[in-house]
């Protein structure tokens, strides 16, 4: 009887070891992001887990993005804003989330972002001065 208990314990140990190995080998789907705040142009890629929402869309939660990038303002795919997922009334779905684009590195625009492209810098407005000249006859 004692040998049966030992066999069951060994089975449990080996099953949990197998489950641990399987869990370690299963890849967690993720979205890759790059922060656009570095003036020197060097930015590290960060990966954030993907979640499937109730509509079966792969999404990234805004809270997860904020944890990695605390000063995030918006997310861009090249120069196009990535909007939040909308509900049937075209309002932002809660919790806030964006659609996943797995083969794309999305850009995180943060409060610290510095414009480096001269085309992005607004030109100062020129003020026209009026000058009145009085002529004595």
Short mmCIF file of N, CA and C in Angstrom, two decimals:
data_model
loop_
_atom_site.label_atom_id
_atom_site.label_comp_id
_atom_site.label_asym_id
_atom_site.label_seq_id
_atom_site.Cartn_x
_atom_site.Cartn_y
_atom_site.Cartn_z
N UNK A 1 0.83 -1.19 0.00
CA UNK A 1 0.00 0.00 0.00
C UNK A 1 0.87 1.26 0.00
N UNK A 2 1.95 1.22 0.74
CA UNK A 2 2.86 2.36 0.78
C UNK A 2 3.49 2.59 -0.58
N UNK A 3 3.74 1.51 -1.31
CA UNK A 3 4.37 1.66 -2.63
C UNK A 3 3.41 2.32 -3.62
N UNK A 4 2.09 2.08 -3.50
CA UNK A 4 1.10 2.73 -4.37
C UNK A 4 1.08 4.23 -4.12
N UNK A 5 1.15 4.65 -2.85
CA UNK A 5 1.17 6.08 -2.52
C UNK A 5 2.41 6.75 -3.11
N UNK A 6 3.55 6.09 -3.00
CA UNK A 6 4.78 6.63 -3.57
C UNK A 6 4.68 6.77 -5.08
N UNK A 7 4.07 5.76 -5.73
CA UNK A 7 3.90 5.82 -7.19
C UNK A 7 3.01 6.99 -7.57
N UNK A 8 1.92 7.20 -6.81
CA UNK A 8 1.02 8.32 -7.08
C UNK A 8 1.73 9.65 -6.88
N UNK A 9 2.55 9.77 -5.84
CA UNK A 9 3.31 10.99 -5.60
C UNK A 9 4.27 11.24 -6.75
N UNK A 10 4.93 10.17 -7.20
CA UNK A 10 5.87 10.31 -8.32
C UNK A 10 5.13 10.73 -9.59
N UNK A 11 3.93 10.16 -9.80
CA UNK A 11 3.12 10.54 -10.97
C UNK A 11 2.77 12.02 -10.89
N UNK A 12 2.33 12.47 -9.71
CA UNK A 12 1.97 13.88 -9.53
C UNK A 12 3.15 14.78 -9.79
N UNK A 13 4.31 14.41 -9.29
CA UNK A 13 5.51 15.22 -9.51
C UNK A 13 5.84 15.27 -10.99
N UNK A 14 5.81 14.11 -11.64
CA UNK A 14 6.18 14.10 -13.06
C UNK A 14 5.14 14.85 -13.90
N UNK A 15 3.86 14.76 -13.54
CA UNK A 15 2.83 15.52 -14.26
C UNK A 15 3.04 17.02 -14.10
N UNK A 16 3.33 17.46 -12.88
CA UNK A 16 3.54 18.90 -12.67
C UNK A 16 4.80 19.37 -13.37
N UNK A 17 5.82 18.52 -13.43
CA UNK A 17 7.04 18.88 -14.16
C UNK A 17 6.74 19.02 -15.64
N UNK A 18 5.94 18.10 -16.18
CA UNK A 18 5.56 18.17 -17.60
C UNK A 18 4.76 19.43 -17.87
N UNK A 19 3.79 19.74 -16.99
CA UNK A 19 2.98 20.94 -17.16
C UNK A 19 3.84 22.19 -17.12
N UNK A 20 4.82 22.23 -16.23
CA UNK A 20 5.73 23.37 -16.14
C UNK A 20 6.53 23.52 -17.42
N UNK A 21 7.04 22.42 -17.94
CA UNK A 21 7.80 22.45 -19.18
C UNK A 21 6.93 22.91 -20.35
N UNK A 22 5.69 22.42 -20.40
CA UNK A 22 4.77 22.83 -21.47
C UNK A 22 4.47 24.32 -21.38
N UNK A 23 4.22 24.80 -20.18
CA UNK A 23 3.91 26.22 -19.99
C UNK A 23 5.09 27.08 -20.42
N UNK A 24 6.29 26.62 -20.13
CA UNK A 24 7.49 27.38 -20.51
C UNK A 24 7.69 27.39 -22.02
N UNK A 25 7.23 26.33 -22.70
CA UNK A 25 7.44 26.25 -24.14
C UNK A 25 6.35 26.95 -24.95
N UNK A 26 5.22 27.28 -24.32
CA UNK A 26 4.13 27.96 -25.01
C UNK A 26 4.48 29.44 -25.12
N UNK A 27 4.49 29.94 -26.35
CA UNK A 27 4.83 31.35 -26.56
C UNK A 27 3.64 32.23 -26.25
N UNK A 28 3.87 33.30 -25.52
CA UNK A 28 2.82 34.27 -25.22
C UNK A 28 2.79 35.26 -26.37
N UNK A 29 1.63 35.45 -27.00
CA UNK A 29 1.57 36.43 -28.10
C UNK A 29 1.76 37.84 -27.56
N UNK A 30 2.42 38.67 -28.34
CA UNK A 30 2.72 40.02 -27.89
C UNK A 30 2.72 40.99 -29.05
N UNK A 31 2.66 42.27 -28.71
CA UNK A 31 2.80 43.37 -29.66
C UNK A 31 4.11 44.07 -29.33
N UNK A 32 4.85 44.44 -30.37
CA UNK A 32 6.12 45.14 -30.17
C UNK A 32 5.92 46.64 -30.31
N UNK A 33 6.54 47.39 -29.38
CA UNK A 33 6.45 48.85 -29.35
C UNK A 33 7.84 49.46 -29.32
N UNK A 34 7.92 50.70 -29.82
CA UNK A 34 9.15 51.49 -29.77
C UNK A 34 8.76 52.89 -29.33
N UNK A 35 9.45 53.43 -28.32
CA UNK A 35 9.15 54.78 -27.85
C UNK A 35 9.86 55.81 -28.71
N UNK A 36 9.13 56.85 -29.10
CA UNK A 36 9.69 57.91 -29.94
C UNK A 36 10.00 59.14 -29.10
N UNK A 37 10.74 58.98 -28.02
CA UNK A 37 11.03 60.13 -27.17
C UNK A 37 12.52 60.43 -27.11
N UNK A 38 13.31 59.57 -27.67
CA UNK A 38 14.75 59.73 -27.54
C UNK A 38 15.30 60.69 -28.58
N UNK A 39 15.95 61.79 -28.16
CA UNK A 39 16.49 62.75 -29.11
C UNK A 39 17.62 62.18 -29.96
N UNK A 40 18.34 61.17 -29.44
CA UNK A 40 19.44 60.60 -30.21
C UNK A 40 18.96 59.53 -31.19
N UNK A 41 17.65 59.28 -31.22
CA UNK A 41 17.09 58.33 -32.17
C UNK A 41 17.23 56.87 -31.74
N UNK A 42 17.88 56.62 -30.60
CA UNK A 42 18.03 55.25 -30.13
C UNK A 42 16.83 54.91 -29.26
N UNK A 43 16.18 53.81 -29.60
CA UNK A 43 15.04 53.39 -28.80
C UNK A 43 15.03 51.87 -28.71
N UNK A 44 14.67 51.38 -27.55
CA UNK A 44 14.61 49.94 -27.34
C UNK A 44 13.22 49.43 -27.67
N UNK A 45 13.16 48.22 -28.20
CA UNK A 45 11.87 47.60 -28.48
C UNK A 45 11.36 46.96 -27.20
N UNK A 46 10.07 47.13 -26.95
CA UNK A 46 9.42 46.53 -25.79
C UNK A 46 8.26 45.68 -26.28
N UNK A 47 8.04 44.55 -25.63
CA UNK A 47 6.96 43.65 -26.00
C UNK A 47 5.91 43.65 -24.90
N UNK A 48 4.64 43.76 -25.31
CA UNK A 48 3.53 43.78 -24.37
C UNK A 48 2.54 42.69 -24.78
N UNK A 49 2.04 41.95 -23.79
CA UNK A 49 1.16 40.82 -24.04
C UNK A 49 -0.14 41.23 -24.73
N UNK A 50 -0.62 40.33 -25.57
CA UNK A 50 -1.88 40.51 -26.30
C UNK A 50 -2.99 39.79 -25.53
N UNK A 51 -4.19 40.38 -25.54
CA UNK A 51 -5.36 39.75 -24.94
C UNK A 51 -6.46 39.67 -25.99
N UNK A 52 -7.19 38.57 -25.99
CA UNK A 52 -8.34 38.43 -26.88
C UNK A 52 -9.55 38.95 -26.13
N UNK A 53 -10.24 39.95 -26.72
CA UNK A 53 -11.39 40.54 -26.03
C UNK A 53 -12.66 39.74 -26.30
N UNK A 54 -13.79 40.22 -25.80
CA UNK A 54 -15.06 39.49 -25.92
C UNK A 54 -15.58 39.42 -27.36
N UNK A 55 -15.00 40.19 -28.27
CA UNK A 55 -15.37 40.11 -29.70
C UNK A 55 -14.37 39.26 -30.48
N UNK A 56 -13.49 38.59 -29.75
CA UNK A 56 -12.46 37.72 -30.31
C UNK A 56 -11.38 38.47 -31.09
N UNK A 57 -11.23 39.77 -30.83
CA UNK A 57 -10.16 40.56 -31.44
C UNK A 57 -8.93 40.51 -30.55
N UNK A 58 -7.76 40.41 -31.17
CA UNK A 58 -6.52 40.48 -30.41
C UNK A 58 -6.24 41.95 -30.11
N UNK A 59 -6.07 42.26 -28.84
CA UNK A 59 -5.90 43.65 -28.43
C UNK A 59 -4.77 43.78 -27.41
N UNK A 60 -4.34 45.03 -27.22
CA UNK A 60 -3.36 45.35 -26.17
C UNK A 60 -4.03 46.35 -25.24
N UNK A 61 -4.05 46.05 -23.97
CA UNK A 61 -4.71 46.92 -22.99
C UNK A 61 -3.91 48.20 -22.78
N UNK A 62 -4.62 49.32 -22.73
CA UNK A 62 -3.99 50.63 -22.53
C UNK A 62 -3.22 50.66 -21.20
N UNK A 63 -3.80 50.03 -20.15
CA UNK A 63 -3.13 49.99 -18.84
C UNK A 63 -1.77 49.30 -18.95
N UNK A 64 -1.70 48.24 -19.76
CA UNK A 64 -0.43 47.53 -19.94
C UNK A 64 0.59 48.41 -20.64
N UNK A 65 0.12 49.18 -21.63
CA UNK A 65 1.01 50.11 -22.34
C UNK A 65 1.51 51.18 -21.37
N UNK A 66 0.61 51.71 -20.53
CA UNK A 66 0.99 52.74 -19.56
C UNK A 66 1.98 52.23 -18.52
N UNK A 67 1.90 50.95 -18.18
CA UNK A 67 2.85 50.40 -17.21
C UNK A 67 4.26 50.39 -17.79
N UNK A 68 4.38 50.11 -19.08
CA UNK A 68 5.69 50.07 -19.71
C UNK A 68 6.16 51.47 -20.11
N UNK A 69 5.21 52.30 -20.58
CA UNK A 69 5.51 53.66 -21.02
C UNK A 69 4.63 54.64 -20.24
N UNK A 70 5.04 55.06 -19.04
CA UNK A 70 4.20 55.88 -18.17
C UNK A 70 3.77 57.22 -18.77
N UNK A 71 4.54 57.79 -19.70
CA UNK A 71 4.22 59.10 -20.26
C UNK A 71 3.56 59.01 -21.64
N UNK A 72 2.98 57.88 -21.97
CA UNK A 72 2.40 57.68 -23.30
C UNK A 72 1.25 58.66 -23.56
N UNK A 73 1.25 59.24 -24.75
CA UNK A 73 0.15 60.10 -25.20
C UNK A 73 -0.72 59.37 -26.22
N UNK A 74 -0.05 58.73 -27.19
CA UNK A 74 -0.78 58.00 -28.22
C UNK A 74 0.14 56.96 -28.84
N UNK A 75 -0.46 56.09 -29.65
CA UNK A 75 0.26 55.05 -30.36
C UNK A 75 0.11 55.32 -31.85
N UNK A 76 1.20 55.14 -32.59
CA UNK A 76 1.17 55.38 -34.03
C UNK A 76 1.71 54.17 -34.78
N UNK A 77 1.11 53.92 -35.94
CA UNK A 77 1.64 52.97 -36.92
C UNK A 77 2.22 53.84 -38.02
N UNK A 78 3.53 54.00 -38.01
CA UNK A 78 4.23 54.99 -38.83
C UNK A 78 3.70 56.36 -38.41
N UNK A 79 3.00 57.09 -39.29
CA UNK A 79 2.50 58.42 -38.92
C UNK A 79 0.99 58.43 -38.69
N UNK A 80 0.38 57.26 -38.63
CA UNK A 80 -1.07 57.17 -38.45
C UNK A 80 -1.39 56.78 -37.01
N UNK A 81 -2.27 57.54 -36.37
CA UNK A 81 -2.69 57.20 -35.00
C UNK A 81 -3.40 55.85 -34.99
N UNK A 82 -3.13 55.06 -33.97
CA UNK A 82 -3.84 53.80 -33.76
C UNK A 82 -4.95 54.10 -32.75
N UNK A 83 -6.22 54.02 -33.17
CA UNK A 83 -7.31 54.40 -32.27
C UNK A 83 -7.63 53.30 -31.26
N UNK A 84 -8.35 53.69 -30.22
CA UNK A 84 -8.87 52.71 -29.28
C UNK A 84 -9.96 51.90 -29.97
N UNK A 85 -10.15 50.67 -29.51
CA UNK A 85 -11.24 49.83 -30.01
C UNK A 85 -12.56 50.50 -29.63
N UNK A 86 -13.50 50.52 -30.57
CA UNK A 86 -14.81 51.17 -30.35
C UNK A 86 -15.90 50.11 -30.16
N UNK A 87 -16.97 50.50 -29.46
CA UNK A 87 -18.12 49.62 -29.30
C UNK A 87 -19.13 49.90 -30.43
N UNK A 88 -20.32 49.32 -30.35
CA UNK A 88 -21.34 49.50 -31.37
C UNK A 88 -21.83 50.93 -31.52
N UNK A 89 -21.65 51.75 -30.49
CA UNK A 89 -22.05 53.16 -30.54
C UNK A 89 -20.87 54.07 -30.89
N UNK A 90 -19.78 53.47 -31.36
CA UNK A 90 -18.56 54.20 -31.75
C UNK A 90 -17.95 54.99 -30.59
N UNK A 91 -18.13 54.47 -29.39
CA UNK A 91 -17.47 55.03 -28.21
C UNK A 91 -16.34 54.09 -27.83
N UNK A 92 -15.34 54.61 -27.13
CA UNK A 92 -14.22 53.76 -26.72
C UNK A 92 -14.72 52.63 -25.84
N UNK A 93 -14.34 51.40 -26.19
CA UNK A 93 -14.68 50.23 -25.38
C UNK A 93 -13.85 50.24 -24.10
N UNK A 94 -14.45 49.74 -23.04
CA UNK A 94 -13.75 49.65 -21.76
C UNK A 94 -13.47 48.19 -21.44
N UNK A 95 -12.34 47.85 -20.90
CA UNK A 95 -11.21 48.73 -20.65
C UNK A 95 -10.61 49.23 -21.97
N UNK A 96 -9.98 50.40 -21.91
CA UNK A 96 -9.36 50.97 -23.11
C UNK A 96 -8.33 49.99 -23.66
N UNK A 97 -8.35 49.85 -24.98
CA UNK A 97 -7.41 48.94 -25.64
C UNK A 97 -7.27 49.31 -27.10
N UNK A 98 -6.16 48.89 -27.69
CA UNK A 98 -5.95 49.10 -29.12
C UNK A 98 -5.90 47.74 -29.80
N UNK A 99 -6.18 47.74 -31.09
CA UNK A 99 -6.12 46.50 -31.86
C UNK A 99 -4.66 46.09 -32.04
N UNK A 100 -4.42 44.82 -32.04
CA UNK A 100 -3.06 44.30 -32.19
C UNK A 100 -2.67 44.27 -33.67
N UNK A 101 -1.47 44.68 -33.97
CA UNK A 101 -0.89 44.58 -35.32
C UNK A 101 0.41 43.79 -35.16
N UNK A 102 0.33 42.45 -35.14
CA UNK A 102 1.46 41.62 -34.72
C UNK A 102 2.73 41.74 -35.57
N UNK A 103 2.60 42.05 -36.85
CA UNK A 103 3.79 42.11 -37.71
C UNK A 103 4.34 43.52 -37.84
N UNK A 104 3.88 44.43 -36.98
CA UNK A 104 4.26 45.84 -37.06
C UNK A 104 4.87 46.27 -35.72
N UNK A 105 5.90 47.10 -35.77
CA UNK A 105 6.42 47.73 -34.55
C UNK A 105 5.70 49.06 -34.42
N UNK A 106 4.88 49.19 -33.38
CA UNK A 106 4.11 50.41 -33.16
C UNK A 106 4.95 51.43 -32.40
N UNK A 107 4.75 52.69 -32.74
CA UNK A 107 5.49 53.78 -32.11
C UNK A 107 4.68 54.38 -30.96
N UNK A 108 5.34 54.53 -29.83
CA UNK A 108 4.73 55.16 -28.66
C UNK A 108 5.17 56.62 -28.65
N UNK A 109 4.21 57.52 -28.71
CA UNK A 109 4.52 58.95 -28.62
C UNK A 109 4.26 59.35 -27.18
N UNK A 110 5.28 59.89 -26.53
CA UNK A 110 5.15 60.23 -25.12
C UNK A 110 5.25 61.73 -24.91
N UNK A 111 4.98 62.15 -23.69
CA UNK A 111 5.06 63.57 -23.32
C UNK A 111 6.48 64.09 -23.49
N UNK A 112 7.45 63.19 -23.43
CA UNK A 112 8.85 63.58 -23.52
C UNK A 112 9.35 63.68 -24.96
N UNK A 113 8.48 63.38 -25.92
CA UNK A 113 8.89 63.36 -27.32
C UNK A 113 9.37 64.73 -27.76
N UNK A 114 10.55 64.77 -28.35
CA UNK A 114 11.11 66.03 -28.84
C UNK A 114 11.08 65.99 -30.36
N UNK A 115 10.59 67.05 -30.95
CA UNK A 115 10.56 67.11 -32.41
C UNK A 115 11.98 67.34 -32.92
N UNK A 116 12.38 66.49 -33.84
CA UNK A 116 13.71 66.65 -34.41
C UNK A 116 13.64 66.99 -35.89
N UNK A 117 12.49 66.80 -36.50
CA UNK A 117 12.34 67.10 -37.92
C UNK A 117 12.00 68.58 -38.07
N UNK A 118 12.82 69.35 -38.78
CA UNK A 118 12.55 70.78 -38.92
C UNK A 118 11.18 71.06 -39.53
N UNK A 119 10.67 70.15 -40.33
CA UNK A 119 9.35 70.36 -40.94
C UNK A 119 8.25 70.34 -39.88
N UNK A 120 8.51 69.71 -38.74
CA UNK A 120 7.52 69.65 -37.67
C UNK A 120 7.50 70.90 -36.79
N UNK A 121 8.50 71.74 -36.92
CA UNK A 121 8.60 72.93 -36.07
C UNK A 121 7.83 74.07 -36.72
N UNK A 122 6.82 74.61 -36.04
CA UNK A 122 6.02 75.68 -36.65
C UNK A 122 6.85 76.95 -36.84
N UNK A 123 6.59 77.61 -37.95
CA UNK A 123 7.28 78.87 -38.24
C UNK A 123 6.59 79.99 -37.47
N UNK A 124 7.34 80.93 -36.92
CA UNK A 124 6.72 82.05 -36.22
C UNK A 124 5.96 82.93 -37.22
N UNK A 125 4.85 83.44 -36.77
CA UNK A 125 4.05 84.31 -37.64
C UNK A 125 4.76 85.65 -37.80
N UNK A 126 4.72 86.15 -39.00
CA UNK A 126 5.30 87.47 -39.26
C UNK A 126 4.25 88.52 -38.97
N UNK A 127 4.63 89.51 -38.22
CA UNK A 127 3.69 90.58 -37.91
C UNK A 127 3.96 91.75 -38.85
N UNK A 128 2.90 92.23 -39.43
CA UNK A 128 3.03 93.39 -40.31
C UNK A 128 2.82 94.65 -39.49
N UNK A 129 3.72 95.56 -39.65
CA UNK A 129 3.61 96.83 -38.95
C UNK A 129 3.06 97.87 -39.91
N UNK A 130 2.15 98.66 -39.42
CA UNK A 130 1.67 99.76 -40.27
C UNK A 130 2.48 101.00 -39.92
N UNK A 131 2.80 101.72 -40.91
CA UNK A 131 3.63 102.90 -40.72
C UNK A 131 2.89 104.08 -41.33
N UNK A 132 2.65 105.07 -40.52
CA UNK A 132 1.98 106.27 -41.01
C UNK A 132 3.00 107.39 -41.11
N UNK A 133 3.01 108.02 -42.23
CA UNK A 133 3.94 109.13 -42.45
C UNK A 133 3.12 110.40 -42.67
N UNK A 134 3.47 111.41 -41.92
CA UNK A 134 2.81 112.70 -42.11
C UNK A 134 3.73 113.57 -42.96
N UNK A 135 3.12 114.15 -43.94
CA UNK A 135 3.89 115.05 -44.82
C UNK A 135 3.38 116.46 -44.60
N UNK A 136 4.29 117.39 -44.25
CA UNK A 136 3.92 118.78 -44.08
C UNK A 136 3.98 119.47 -45.45
N UNK A 137 2.91 120.20 -45.80
CA UNK A 137 2.96 120.93 -47.09
C UNK A 137 3.77 122.17 -47.04
#
